[in-house]
PDB file of C-alpha atoms in Angstrom:
ATOM      1  CA  UNK C 195       0.000   0.000   0.000  1.00 45.00           C
ATOM      2  CA  UNK C 196       1.035   3.546  -0.629  1.00 49.00           C
ATOM      3  CA  UNK C 197       2.257   5.436   2.386  1.00 51.00           C
ATOM      4  CA  UNK C 198      -0.159   7.974   3.823  1.00 55.00           C
ATOM      5  CA  UNK C 199       1.231  11.530   3.940  1.00 52.00           C
ATOM      6  CA  UNK C 200       1.841  12.994   7.385  1.00 54.00           C
ATOM      7  CA  UNK C 201      -0.590  15.655   8.531  1.00 54.00           C
ATOM      8  CA  UNK C 202       0.597  19.236   7.978  1.00 52.00           C
ATOM      9  CA  UNK C 203      -0.457  22.086  10.252  1.00 55.00           C
ATOM     10  CA  UNK C 204      -1.284  25.204   8.227  1.00 53.00           C
ATOM     11  CA  UNK C 205      -1.238  28.657   9.745  1.00 55.00           C
ATOM     12  CA  UNK C 206      -3.682  30.878   7.934  1.00 55.00           C
ATOM     13  CA  UNK C 207      -1.631  33.966   8.742  1.00 57.00           C
ATOM     14  CA  UNK C 208       1.406  32.729   6.784  1.00 53.00           C
ATOM     15  CA  UNK C 209       2.033  33.802   3.156  1.00 56.00           C
ATOM     16  CA  UNK C 210       1.127  31.546   0.265  1.00 54.00           C
ATOM     17  CA  UNK C 211       4.740  31.094  -0.884  1.00 60.00           C
ATOM     18  CA  UNK C 212       5.701  30.114   2.654  1.00 59.00           C
ATOM     19  CA  UNK C 213       3.237  27.254   2.704  1.00 60.00           C
ATOM     20  CA  UNK C 214       4.551  23.788   2.072  1.00 64.00           C
ATOM     21  CA  UNK C 215       4.022  22.473  -1.461  1.00 68.00           C
ATOM     22  CA  UNK C 216       0.899  20.446  -2.109  1.00 65.00           C
ATOM     23  CA  UNK C 217       1.462  16.740  -2.493  1.00 66.00           C
ATOM     24  CA  UNK C 218       1.715  15.592  -6.109  1.00 72.00           C
ATOM     25  CA  UNK C 219      -0.281  12.531  -7.065  1.00 70.00           C
ATOM     26  CA  UNK C 220       0.118  10.510 -10.226  1.00 69.00           C
ATOM     27  CA  UNK C 221      -2.766  10.862 -12.719  1.00 67.00           C
ATOM     28  CA  UNK C 222      -5.051   7.857 -12.786  1.00 65.00           C
ATOM     29  CA  UNK C 223      -4.698   5.728 -15.943  1.00 63.00           C
ATOM     30  CA  UNK C 224      -7.508   5.920 -18.485  1.00 59.00           C
ATOM     31  CA  UNK C 225      -8.837   2.481 -18.133  1.00 60.00           C
ATOM     32  CA  UNK C 226     -12.042   3.046 -20.041  1.00 74.00           C
ATOM     33  CA  UNK C 227     -12.346   3.237 -23.834  1.00 76.00           C
ATOM     34  CA  UNK C 228     -14.941   5.987 -23.598  1.00 77.00           C
ATOM     35  CA  UNK C 229     -12.467   8.415 -22.008  1.00 80.00           C
ATOM     36  CA  UNK C 230      -9.896   7.684 -24.733  1.00 82.00           C
ATOM     37  CA  UNK C 231     -12.489   8.314 -27.445  1.00 84.00           C
ATOM     38  CA  UNK C 232     -13.586  11.521 -25.700  1.00 84.00           C
ATOM     39  CA  UNK C 233     -10.009  12.809 -25.565  1.00 86.00           C
ATOM     40  CA  UNK C 234      -9.485  11.986 -29.267  1.00 88.00           C
ATOM     41  CA  UNK C 235     -12.728  13.794 -30.169  1.00 89.00           C
ATOM     42  CA  UNK C 236     -11.670  16.882 -28.199  1.00 90.00           C
ATOM     43  CA  UNK C 237      -8.314  16.936 -29.998  1.00 92.00           C
ATOM     44  CA  UNK C 238      -9.997  16.594 -33.413  1.00 92.00           C
ATOM     45  CA  UNK C 239     -12.438  19.386 -32.534  1.00 92.00           C
ATOM     46  CA  UNK C 240      -9.599  21.689 -31.472  1.00 93.00           C
ATOM     47  CA  UNK C 241      -7.733  20.952 -34.726  1.00 93.00           C
ATOM     48  CA  UNK C 242     -10.855  21.690 -36.835  1.00 93.00           C
ATOM     49  CA  UNK C 243     -11.503  24.939 -34.970  1.00 92.00           C
ATOM     50  CA  UNK C 244      -7.888  26.023 -35.440  1.00 92.00           C
ATOM     51  CA  UNK C 245      -8.070  25.245 -39.195  1.00 92.00           C
ATOM     52  CA  UNK C 246     -11.313  27.211 -39.566  1.00 91.00           C
ATOM     53  CA  UNK C 247      -9.887  30.170 -37.670  1.00 90.00           C
ATOM     54  CA  UNK C 248      -6.771  30.235 -39.853  1.00 89.00           C
ATOM     55  CA  UNK C 249      -8.883  30.014 -43.024  1.00 88.00           C
ATOM     56  CA  UNK C 250     -11.115  32.889 -41.849  1.00 87.00           C
ATOM     57  CA  UNK C 251      -8.048  35.007 -41.094  1.00 85.00           C
ATOM     58  CA  UNK C 252      -6.612  34.282 -44.549  1.00 83.00           C
ATOM     59  CA  UNK C 253      -9.901  35.185 -46.287  1.00 81.00           C
ATOM     60  CA  UNK C 254     -10.224  38.381 -44.237  1.00 77.00           C
ATOM     61  CA  UNK C 255      -6.754  39.498 -45.240  1.00 73.00           C
ATOM     62  CA  UNK C 256      -7.419  38.674 -48.915  1.00 65.00           C
ATOM     63  CA  UNK C 257     -10.728  40.543 -48.882  1.00 60.00           C
ATOM     64  CA  UNK C 258      -9.209  43.735 -47.546  1.00 58.00           C
ATOM     65  CA  UNK C 259      -6.274  43.704 -49.954  1.00 58.00           C
ATOM     66  CA  UNK C 260      -6.763  45.754 -53.199  1.00 61.00           C
ATOM     67  CA  UNK C 261      -7.401  43.655 -56.353  1.00 62.00           C
ATOM     68  CA  UNK C 262      -4.441  43.118 -58.644  1.00 66.00           C
ATOM     69  CA  UNK C 263      -4.551  45.020 -61.965  1.00 68.00           C
ATOM     70  CA  UNK C 264      -5.299  42.910 -65.097  1.00 68.00           C
ATOM     71  CA  UNK C 265      -2.276  41.711 -66.943  1.00 76.00           C
ATOM     72  CA  UNK C 266      -1.451  42.432 -70.574  1.00 79.00           C
ATOM     73  CA  UNK C 267      -2.158  38.810 -71.593  1.00 80.00           C
ATOM     74  CA  UNK C 268      -5.673  39.013 -70.145  1.00 81.00           C
ATOM     75  CA  UNK C 269      -6.350  42.317 -71.927  1.00 82.00           C
ATOM     76  CA  UNK C 270      -5.122  40.844 -75.216  1.00 85.00           C
ATOM     77  CA  UNK C 271      -7.376  37.799 -74.804  1.00 85.00           C
ATOM     78  CA  UNK C 272     -10.423  40.014 -74.181  1.00 86.00           C
ATOM     79  CA  UNK C 273      -9.567  42.132 -77.223  1.00 87.00           C
ATOM     80  CA  UNK C 274      -9.315  39.002 -79.422  1.00 89.00           C
ATOM     81  CA  UNK C 275     -12.706  37.807 -78.249  1.00 89.00           C
ATOM     82  CA  UNK C 276     -14.310  41.190 -78.996  1.00 89.00           C
ATOM     83  CA  UNK C 277     -12.795  41.252 -82.495  1.00 89.00           C
ATOM     84  CA  UNK C 278     -13.975  37.684 -83.274  1.00 88.00           C
ATOM     85  CA  UNK C 279     -17.511  38.548 -82.040  1.00 90.00           C
ATOM     86  CA  UNK C 280     -17.558  41.639 -84.272  1.00 89.00           C
ATOM     87  CA  UNK C 281     -16.465  39.579 -87.279  1.00 90.00           C
ATOM     88  CA  UNK C 282     -19.206  37.010 -86.655  1.00 89.00           C
ATOM     89  CA  UNK C 283     -21.799  39.767 -86.350  1.00 88.00           C
ATOM     90  CA  UNK C 284     -20.704  41.303 -89.669  1.00 89.00           C
ATOM     91  CA  UNK C 285     -20.923  37.925 -91.404  1.00 89.00           C
ATOM     92  CA  UNK C 286     -24.424  37.281 -90.020  1.00 89.00           C
ATOM     93  CA  UNK C 287     -25.570  40.751 -91.085  1.00 87.00           C
ATOM     94  CA  UNK C 288     -24.241  40.185 -94.632  1.00 87.00           C
ATOM     95  CA  UNK C 289     -26.071  36.874 -94.915  1.00 85.00           C
ATOM     96  CA  UNK C 290     -29.312  38.462 -93.630  1.00 87.00           C
ATOM     97  CA  UNK C 291     -28.988  41.316 -96.143  1.00 83.00           C
ATOM     98  CA  UNK C 292     -28.391  38.862 -98.998  1.00 83.00           C
ATOM     99  CA  UNK C 293     -31.433  36.782 -98.051  1.00 83.00           C
ATOM    100  CA  UNK C 294     -33.614  39.897 -97.739  1.00 82.00           C
ATOM    101  CA  UNK C 295     -32.480  41.113-101.167  1.00 81.00           C
ATOM    102  CA  UNK C 296     -33.177  37.687-102.704  1.00 80.00           C
ATOM    103  CA  UNK C 297     -36.638  37.597-101.149  1.00 79.00           C
ATOM    104  CA  UNK C 298     -37.452  41.143-102.244  1.00 78.00           C
ATOM    105  CA  UNK C 299     -36.530  40.427-105.885  1.00 75.00           C
ATOM    106  CA  UNK C 300     -39.583  39.566-108.103  1.00 74.00           C
ATOM    107  CA  UNK C 301     -39.928  35.910-108.979  1.00 71.00           C
ATOM    108  CA  UNK C 302     -39.874  34.696-112.535  1.00 69.00           C
ATOM    109  CA  UNK C 303     -43.125  33.105-113.782  1.00 67.00           C
ATOM    110  CA  UNK C 304     -42.985  29.335-114.079  1.00 67.00           C
ATOM    111  CA  UNK C 305     -43.340  27.913-117.549  1.00 71.00           C
ATOM    112  CA  UNK C 306     -45.955  25.135-117.658  1.00 64.00           C
ATOM    113  CA  UNK C 307     -46.387  22.808-120.626  1.00 73.00           C
ATOM    114  CA  UNK C 308     -50.105  22.021-120.566  1.00 71.00           C
ATOM    115  CA  UNK C 309     -49.899  19.429-123.356  1.00 77.00           C
ATOM    116  CA  UNK C 310     -47.123  17.520-121.603  1.00 80.00           C
ATOM    117  CA  UNK C 311     -48.956  17.552-118.261  1.00 77.00           C
ATOM    118  CA  UNK C 312     -52.174  16.372-119.937  1.00 79.00           C
ATOM    119  CA  UNK C 313     -50.308  13.530-121.673  1.00 82.00           C
ATOM    120  CA  UNK C 314     -48.697  12.409-118.390  1.00 85.00           C
ATOM    121  CA  UNK C 315     -52.050  12.541-116.593  1.00 82.00           C
ATOM    122  CA  UNK C 316     -53.716  10.547-119.364  1.00 84.00           C
ATOM    123  CA  UNK C 317     -50.965   7.923-119.210  1.00 87.00           C
ATOM    124  CA  UNK C 318     -51.375   7.627-115.416  1.00 87.00           C
ATOM    125  CA  UNK C 319     -55.150   7.282-115.754  1.00 86.00           C
ATOM    126  CA  UNK C 320     -54.795   4.556-118.385  1.00 88.00           C
ATOM    127  CA  UNK C 321     -52.291   2.637-116.212  1.00 89.00           C
ATOM    128  CA  UNK C 322     -54.624   2.916-113.196  1.00 86.00           C
ATOM    129  CA  UNK C 323     -57.573   1.704-115.316  1.00 86.00           C
ATOM    130  CA  UNK C 324     -55.549  -1.271-116.557  1.00 88.00           C
ATOM    131  CA  UNK C 325     -54.546  -2.185-112.986  1.00 90.00           C
ATOM    132  CA  UNK C 326     -58.169  -1.888-111.822  1.00 86.00           C
ATOM    133  CA  UNK C 327     -59.436  -4.043-114.687  1.00 86.00           C
ATOM    134  CA  UNK C 328     -56.800  -6.702-113.926  1.00 89.00           C
ATOM    135  CA  UNK C 329     -57.726  -6.693-110.227  1.00 88.00           C
ATOM    136  CA  UNK C 330     -61.444  -7.011-111.025  1.00 85.00           C
ATOM    137  CA  UNK C 331     -60.780  -9.844-113.467  1.00 85.00           C
ATOM    138  CA  UNK C 332     -58.751 -11.643-110.794  1.00 87.00           C
ATOM    139  CA  UNK C 333     -61.575 -11.186-108.272  1.00 84.00           C
ATOM    140  CA  UNK C 334     -64.150 -12.509-110.771  1.00 83.00           C
ATOM    141  CA  UNK C 335     -61.963 -15.516-111.510  1.00 82.00           C
ATOM    142  CA  UNK C 336     -61.519 -16.249-107.789  1.00 80.00           C
ATOM    143  CA  UNK C 337     -65.257 -15.916-107.164  1.00 75.00           C
ATOM    144  CA  UNK C 338     -66.263 -18.169-110.057  1.00 76.00           C
ATOM    145  CA  UNK C 339     -63.587 -20.827-109.610  1.00 70.00           C
ATOM    146  CA  UNK C 340     -64.436 -23.858-107.427  1.00 60.00           C
ATOM    147  CA  UNK C 341     -61.569 -25.998-106.235  1.00 57.00           C
ATOM    148  CA  UNK C 342     -62.156 -29.785-105.954  1.00 53.00           C
ATOM    149  CA  UNK C 343     -62.232 -31.237-102.437  1.00 52.00           C
ATOM    150  CA  UNK C 344     -58.907 -32.539-101.162  1.00 56.00           C
ATOM    151  CA  UNK C 345     -60.465 -35.474 -99.258  1.00 62.00           C
ATOM    152  CA  UNK C 346     -63.625 -37.471-100.057  1.00 59.00           C
ATOM    153  CA  UNK C 347     -66.638 -36.129 -98.184  1.00 58.00           C
ATOM    154  CA  UNK C 348     -67.717 -38.037 -95.113  1.00 61.00           C
ATOM    155  CA  UNK C 349     -71.343 -39.101 -94.662  1.00 58.00           C
ATOM    156  CA  UNK C 350     -73.186 -36.506 -92.662  1.00 54.00           C
ATOM    157  CA  UNK C 351     -76.207 -36.784 -90.424  1.00 57.00           C
ATOM    158  CA  UNK C 352     -79.550 -35.826 -92.021  1.00 59.00           C
ATOM    159  CA  UNK C 353     -80.013 -32.709 -89.891  1.00 68.00           C
ATOM    160  CA  UNK C 354     -76.399 -31.667 -90.392  1.00 69.00           C
ATOM    161  CA  UNK C 355     -76.690 -32.362 -94.116  1.00 72.00           C
ATOM    162  CA  UNK C 356     -79.730 -30.070 -94.312  1.00 79.00           C
ATOM    163  CA  UNK C 357     -77.812 -27.336 -92.471  1.00 79.00           C
ATOM    164  CA  UNK C 358     -74.858 -27.783 -94.818  1.00 79.00           C
ATOM    165  CA  UNK C 359     -77.136 -27.632 -97.856  1.00 80.00           C
ATOM    166  CA  UNK C 360     -78.737 -24.437 -96.580  1.00 83.00           C
ATOM    167  CA  UNK C 361     -75.292 -22.959 -95.863  1.00 81.00           C
ATOM    168  CA  UNK C 362     -74.108 -23.982 -99.363  1.00 80.00           C
ATOM    169  CA  UNK C 363     -77.164 -22.335-100.899  1.00 84.00           C
ATOM    170  CA  UNK C 364     -76.524 -19.137 -98.926  1.00 84.00           C
ATOM    171  CA  UNK C 365     -72.851 -19.207 -99.919  1.00 81.00           C
ATOM    172  CA  UNK C 366     -73.755 -19.730-103.562  1.00 82.00           C
ATOM    173  CA  UNK C 367     -76.200 -16.824-103.374  1.00 85.00           C
ATOM    174  CA  UNK C 368     -73.507 -14.663-101.771  1.00 84.00           C
ATOM    175  CA  UNK C 369     -70.990 -15.672-104.467  1.00 81.00           C
ATOM    176  CA  UNK C 370     -73.517 -14.920-107.179  1.00 82.00           C
ATOM    177  CA  UNK C 371     -74.085 -11.475-105.684  1.00 83.00           C
ATOM    178  CA  UNK C 372     -70.329 -10.857-105.587  1.00 78.00           C
ATOM    179  CA  UNK C 373     -69.934 -12.030-109.179  1.00 78.00           C
ATOM    180  CA  UNK C 374     -72.770  -9.749-110.226  1.00 79.00           C
ATOM    181  CA  UNK C 375     -71.215  -6.808-108.380  1.00 76.00           C
ATOM    182  CA  UNK C 376     -67.784  -7.517-109.879  1.00 75.00           C
ATOM    183  CA  UNK C 377     -69.178  -7.839-113.394  1.00 72.00           C
ATOM    184  CA  UNK C 378     -71.170  -4.628-112.911  1.00 69.00           C
ATOM    185  CA  UNK C 379     -68.046  -2.836-111.709  1.00 68.00           C
ATOM    186  CA  UNK C 380     -66.019  -4.228-114.617  1.00 63.00           C
ATOM    187  CA  UNK C 381     -68.608  -3.293-117.214  1.00 62.00           C
ATOM    188  CA  UNK C 382     -68.422   0.275-118.566  1.00 57.00           C
ATOM    189  CA  UNK C 383     -72.132   0.867-118.002  1.00 55.00           C
ATOM    190  CA  UNK C 384     -73.225   1.504-114.456  1.00 53.00           C
ATOM    191  CA  UNK C 385     -76.852   0.501-114.788  1.00 57.00           C
ATOM    192  CA  UNK C 386     -78.462  -0.325-111.455  1.00 65.00           C
ATOM    193  CA  UNK C 387     -80.667  -3.437-111.096  1.00 67.00           C
ATOM    194  CA  UNK C 388     -84.368  -2.934-111.359  1.00 75.00           C
ATOM    195  CA  UNK C 389     -86.604  -2.425-108.343  1.00 78.00           C
ATOM    196  CA  UNK C 390     -88.311  -5.762-108.974  1.00 83.00           C
ATOM    197  CA  UNK C 391     -84.987  -7.614-108.836  1.00 82.00           C
ATOM    198  CA  UNK C 392     -83.969  -5.811-105.673  1.00 82.00           C
ATOM    199  CA  UNK C 393     -87.386  -6.557-104.114  1.00 83.00           C
ATOM    200  CA  UNK C 394     -87.153 -10.220-105.121  1.00 85.00           C
ATOM    201  CA  UNK C 395     -83.623 -10.505-103.668  1.00 85.00           C
ATOM    202  CA  UNK C 396     -84.788  -8.782-100.485  1.00 84.00           C
ATOM    203  CA  UNK C 397     -87.800 -11.102-100.214  1.00 86.00           C
ATOM    204  CA  UNK C 398     -85.569 -14.141-100.765  1.00 86.00           C
ATOM    205  CA  UNK C 399     -83.183 -12.949 -98.052  1.00 87.00           C
ATOM    206  CA  UNK C 400     -86.102 -12.381 -95.659  1.00 86.00           C
ATOM    207  CA  UNK C 401     -87.567 -15.792 -96.441  1.00 86.00           C
ATOM    208  CA  UNK C 402     -84.203 -17.466 -95.873  1.00 87.00           C
ATOM    209  CA  UNK C 403     -83.756 -15.610 -92.582  1.00 87.00           C
ATOM    210  CA  UNK C 404     -87.328 -16.541 -91.550  1.00 86.00           C
ATOM    211  CA  UNK C 405     -86.686 -20.194 -92.339  1.00 86.00           C
ATOM    212  CA  UNK C 406     -83.452 -20.142 -90.321  1.00 87.00           C
ATOM    213  CA  UNK C 407     -85.257 -18.432 -87.443  1.00 88.00           C
ATOM    214  CA  UNK C 408     -88.101 -20.979 -87.547  1.00 88.00           C
ATOM    215  CA  UNK C 409     -85.611 -23.863 -87.534  1.00 87.00           C
ATOM    216  CA  UNK C 410     -83.800 -22.340 -84.556  1.00 89.00           C
ATOM    217  CA  UNK C 411     -87.108 -21.882 -82.716  1.00 90.00           C
ATOM    218  CA  UNK C 412     -88.093 -25.466 -83.464  1.00 90.00           C
ATOM    219  CA  UNK C 413     -84.773 -26.741 -82.187  1.00 89.00           C
ATOM    220  CA  UNK C 414     -85.153 -24.712 -79.009  1.00 90.00           C
ATOM    221  CA  UNK C 415     -88.736 -25.985 -78.512  1.00 90.00           C
ATOM    222  CA  UNK C 416     -87.545 -29.567 -79.017  1.00 90.00           C
ATOM    223  CA  UNK C 417     -84.749 -29.017 -76.511  1.00 90.00           C
ATOM    224  CA  UNK C 418     -87.267 -27.532 -74.044  1.00 89.00           C
ATOM    225  CA  UNK C 419     -89.536 -30.571 -74.467  1.00 89.00           C
ATOM    226  CA  UNK C 420     -86.608 -32.909 -73.907  1.00 90.00           C
ATOM    227  CA  UNK C 421     -85.546 -30.953 -70.837  1.00 90.00           C
ATOM    228  CA  UNK C 422     -89.104 -30.977 -69.441  1.00 89.00           C
ATOM    229  CA  UNK C 423     -89.355 -34.740 -70.052  1.00 90.00           C
ATOM    230  CA  UNK C 424     -86.055 -35.220 -68.228  1.00 91.00           C
ATOM    231  CA  UNK C 425     -87.339 -33.115 -65.334  1.00 90.00           C
ATOM    232  CA  UNK C 426     -90.597 -35.120 -65.210  1.00 90.00           C
ATOM    233  CA  UNK C 427     -88.691 -38.411 -65.193  1.00 91.00           C
ATOM    234  CA  UNK C 428     -86.428 -37.099 -62.452  1.00 91.00           C
ATOM    235  CA  UNK C 429     -89.496 -36.060 -60.402  1.00 91.00           C
ATOM    236  CA  UNK C 430     -91.070 -39.493 -60.916  1.00 92.00           C
ATOM    237  CA  UNK C 431     -87.878 -41.214 -59.797  1.00 91.00           C
ATOM    238  CA  UNK C 432     -87.685 -38.918 -56.783  1.00 91.00           C
ATOM    239  CA  UNK C 433     -91.327 -39.613 -55.839  1.00 91.00           C
ATOM    240  CA  UNK C 434     -90.813 -43.397 -56.245  1.00 91.00           C
ATOM    241  CA  UNK C 435     -87.699 -43.209 -54.100  1.00 92.00           C
ATOM    242  CA  UNK C 436     -89.579 -41.260 -51.423  1.00 92.00           C
ATOM    243  CA  UNK C 437     -92.416 -43.841 -51.468  1.00 91.00           C
ATOM    244  CA  UNK C 438     -89.916 -46.675 -51.133  1.00 92.00           C
ATOM    245  CA  UNK C 439     -88.227 -44.935 -48.209  1.00 92.00           C
ATOM    246  CA  UNK C 440     -91.606 -44.348 -46.550  1.00 91.00           C
ATOM    247  CA  UNK C 441     -92.594 -48.022 -46.995  1.00 92.00           C
ATOM    248  CA  UNK C 442     -89.267 -49.165 -45.562  1.00 90.00           C
ATOM    249  CA  UNK C 443     -89.724 -46.797 -42.603  1.00 92.00           C
ATOM    250  CA  UNK C 444     -93.244 -48.141 -42.004  1.00 92.00           C
ATOM    251  CA  UNK C 445     -91.948 -51.714 -42.089  1.00 92.00           C
ATOM    252  CA  UNK C 446     -89.172 -50.812 -39.662  1.00 90.00           C
ATOM    253  CA  UNK C 447     -91.658 -49.142 -37.318  1.00 91.00           C
ATOM    254  CA  UNK C 448     -94.006 -52.184 -37.482  1.00 90.00           C
ATOM    255  CA  UNK C 449     -91.103 -54.555 -36.754  1.00 90.00           C
ATOM    256  CA  UNK C 450     -90.032 -52.369 -33.841  1.00 90.00           C
ATOM    257  CA  UNK C 451     -93.614 -52.379 -32.471  1.00 89.00           C
ATOM    258  CA  UNK C 452     -93.771 -56.160 -32.757  1.00 91.00           C
ATOM    259  CA  UNK C 453     -90.446 -56.514 -30.970  1.00 91.00           C
ATOM    260  CA  UNK C 454     -91.653 -54.170 -28.231  1.00 90.00           C
ATOM    261  CA  UNK C 455     -94.919 -56.138 -27.799  1.00 89.00           C
ATOM    262  CA  UNK C 456     -92.991 -59.423 -27.650  1.00 89.00           C
ATOM    263  CA  UNK C 457     -90.658 -57.930 -25.014  1.00 90.00           C
ATOM    264  CA  UNK C 458     -93.680 -56.721 -22.977  1.00 90.00           C
ATOM    265  CA  UNK C 459     -95.307 -60.162 -23.217  1.00 90.00           C
ATOM    266  CA  UNK C 460     -92.079 -61.806 -22.066  1.00 90.00           C
ATOM    267  CA  UNK C 461     -91.917 -59.426 -19.090  1.00 90.00           C
ATOM    268  CA  UNK C 462     -95.570 -60.120 -18.169  1.00 90.00           C
ATOM    269  CA  UNK C 463     -95.060 -63.886 -18.473  1.00 90.00           C
ATOM    270  CA  UNK C 464     -91.970 -63.685 -16.265  1.00 89.00           C
ATOM    271  CA  UNK C 465     -93.855 -61.701 -13.642  1.00 89.00           C
ATOM    272  CA  UNK C 466     -96.722 -64.211 -13.678  1.00 89.00           C
ATOM    273  CA  UNK C 467     -94.303 -67.118 -13.355  1.00 90.00           C
ATOM    274  CA  UNK C 468     -92.615 -65.432 -10.378  1.00 90.00           C
ATOM    275  CA  UNK C 469     -96.010 -64.867  -8.768  1.00 90.00           C
ATOM    276  CA  UNK C 470     -96.965 -68.542  -9.227  1.00 90.00           C
ATOM    277  CA  UNK C 471     -93.622 -69.629  -7.773  1.00 90.00           C
ATOM    278  CA  UNK C 472     -94.117 -67.337  -4.773  1.00 88.00           C
ATOM    279  CA  UNK C 473     -97.657 -68.739  -4.229  1.00 89.00           C
ATOM    280  CA  UNK C 474     -96.381 -72.325  -4.469  1.00 89.00           C
ATOM    281  CA  UNK C 475     -93.654 -71.544  -1.949  1.00 88.00           C
ATOM    282  CA  UNK C 476     -96.211 -69.978   0.375  1.00 88.00           C
ATOM    283  CA  UNK C 477     -98.510 -73.033   0.146  1.00 88.00           C
ATOM    284  CA  UNK C 478     -95.589 -75.348   0.732  1.00 86.00           C
ATOM    285  CA  UNK C 479     -94.565 -73.370   3.827  1.00 86.00           C
ATOM    286  CA  UNK C 480     -98.140 -73.442   5.098  1.00 85.00           C
ATOM    287  CA  UNK C 481     -98.344 -77.227   4.621  1.00 85.00           C
ATOM    288  CA  UNK C 482     -95.067 -77.657   6.457  1.00 84.00           C
ATOM    289  CA  UNK C 483     -96.328 -75.545   9.377  1.00 84.00           C
ATOM    290  CA  UNK C 484     -99.579 -77.578   9.484  1.00 82.00           C
ATOM    291  CA  UNK C 485     -97.631 -80.866   9.519  1.00 81.00           C
ATOM    292  CA  UNK C 486     -95.370 -79.661  12.333  1.00 80.00           C
ATOM    293  CA  UNK C 487     -98.403 -78.512  14.336  1.00 79.00           C
ATOM    294  CA  UNK C 488    -100.136 -81.856  13.910  1.00 78.00           C
ATOM    295  CA  UNK C 489     -97.101 -83.705  15.232  1.00 70.00           C
TER     296      UNK C 489
END
């Protein structure tokens, strides 16, 4: 252990320099990491503050000093820039003046060869007419041509065959209309069909649509009848099933009642038998008592 210092008597009337020196103790070691980090942070903060103060002093001295006069090289550079800008402005002004003069000058009238233009237009119209006629001829050929079937036709159902026949008839009518339209467009005359023909075609279209509608309605009615028959059969089956379940339940209830009656009869018979046995025992005991009394 460290030695304890001896007590020192201090006279308050003595001078400070006459007092004995204070005991010197060794500083305690920094045993914690937090104190070391705190000391390092304080040192870094002092260094940053010193750097900022020196920078502020340097800027204050620079601000108060008079600016240096421009050098000859800088003046020459500025003069070159001004001269180049003036040259560019003169060039732009000359180009603007030339354009304005060219726009202000009267234009020469254009020479148009009417005969040449008419011939070119006529040639273009003839080429377009030839292309249109070729396209219409190709359309007519496509509409009128019928390609043979690739595979032999399969036998169809009667109803499906009727539908296919009706669809073939409608397709043939449509193709005939297209052929008629194409031939009318290809022909030079643009005579419209008569009102009677248009009315007949319209009536035929309406009749065909009415027939298709009637067939659809008939199919739907047949489907409704089939569905109603299915529903009726399902209801009949359900009612028969319910009747069967009711009959089975009645039979089960009757069997249960019979079993209950048989059990009750067995209980009654057992009770009667016990009563007869008790009566026989009582008579036997009475006979024994009478025999003992007679002796």
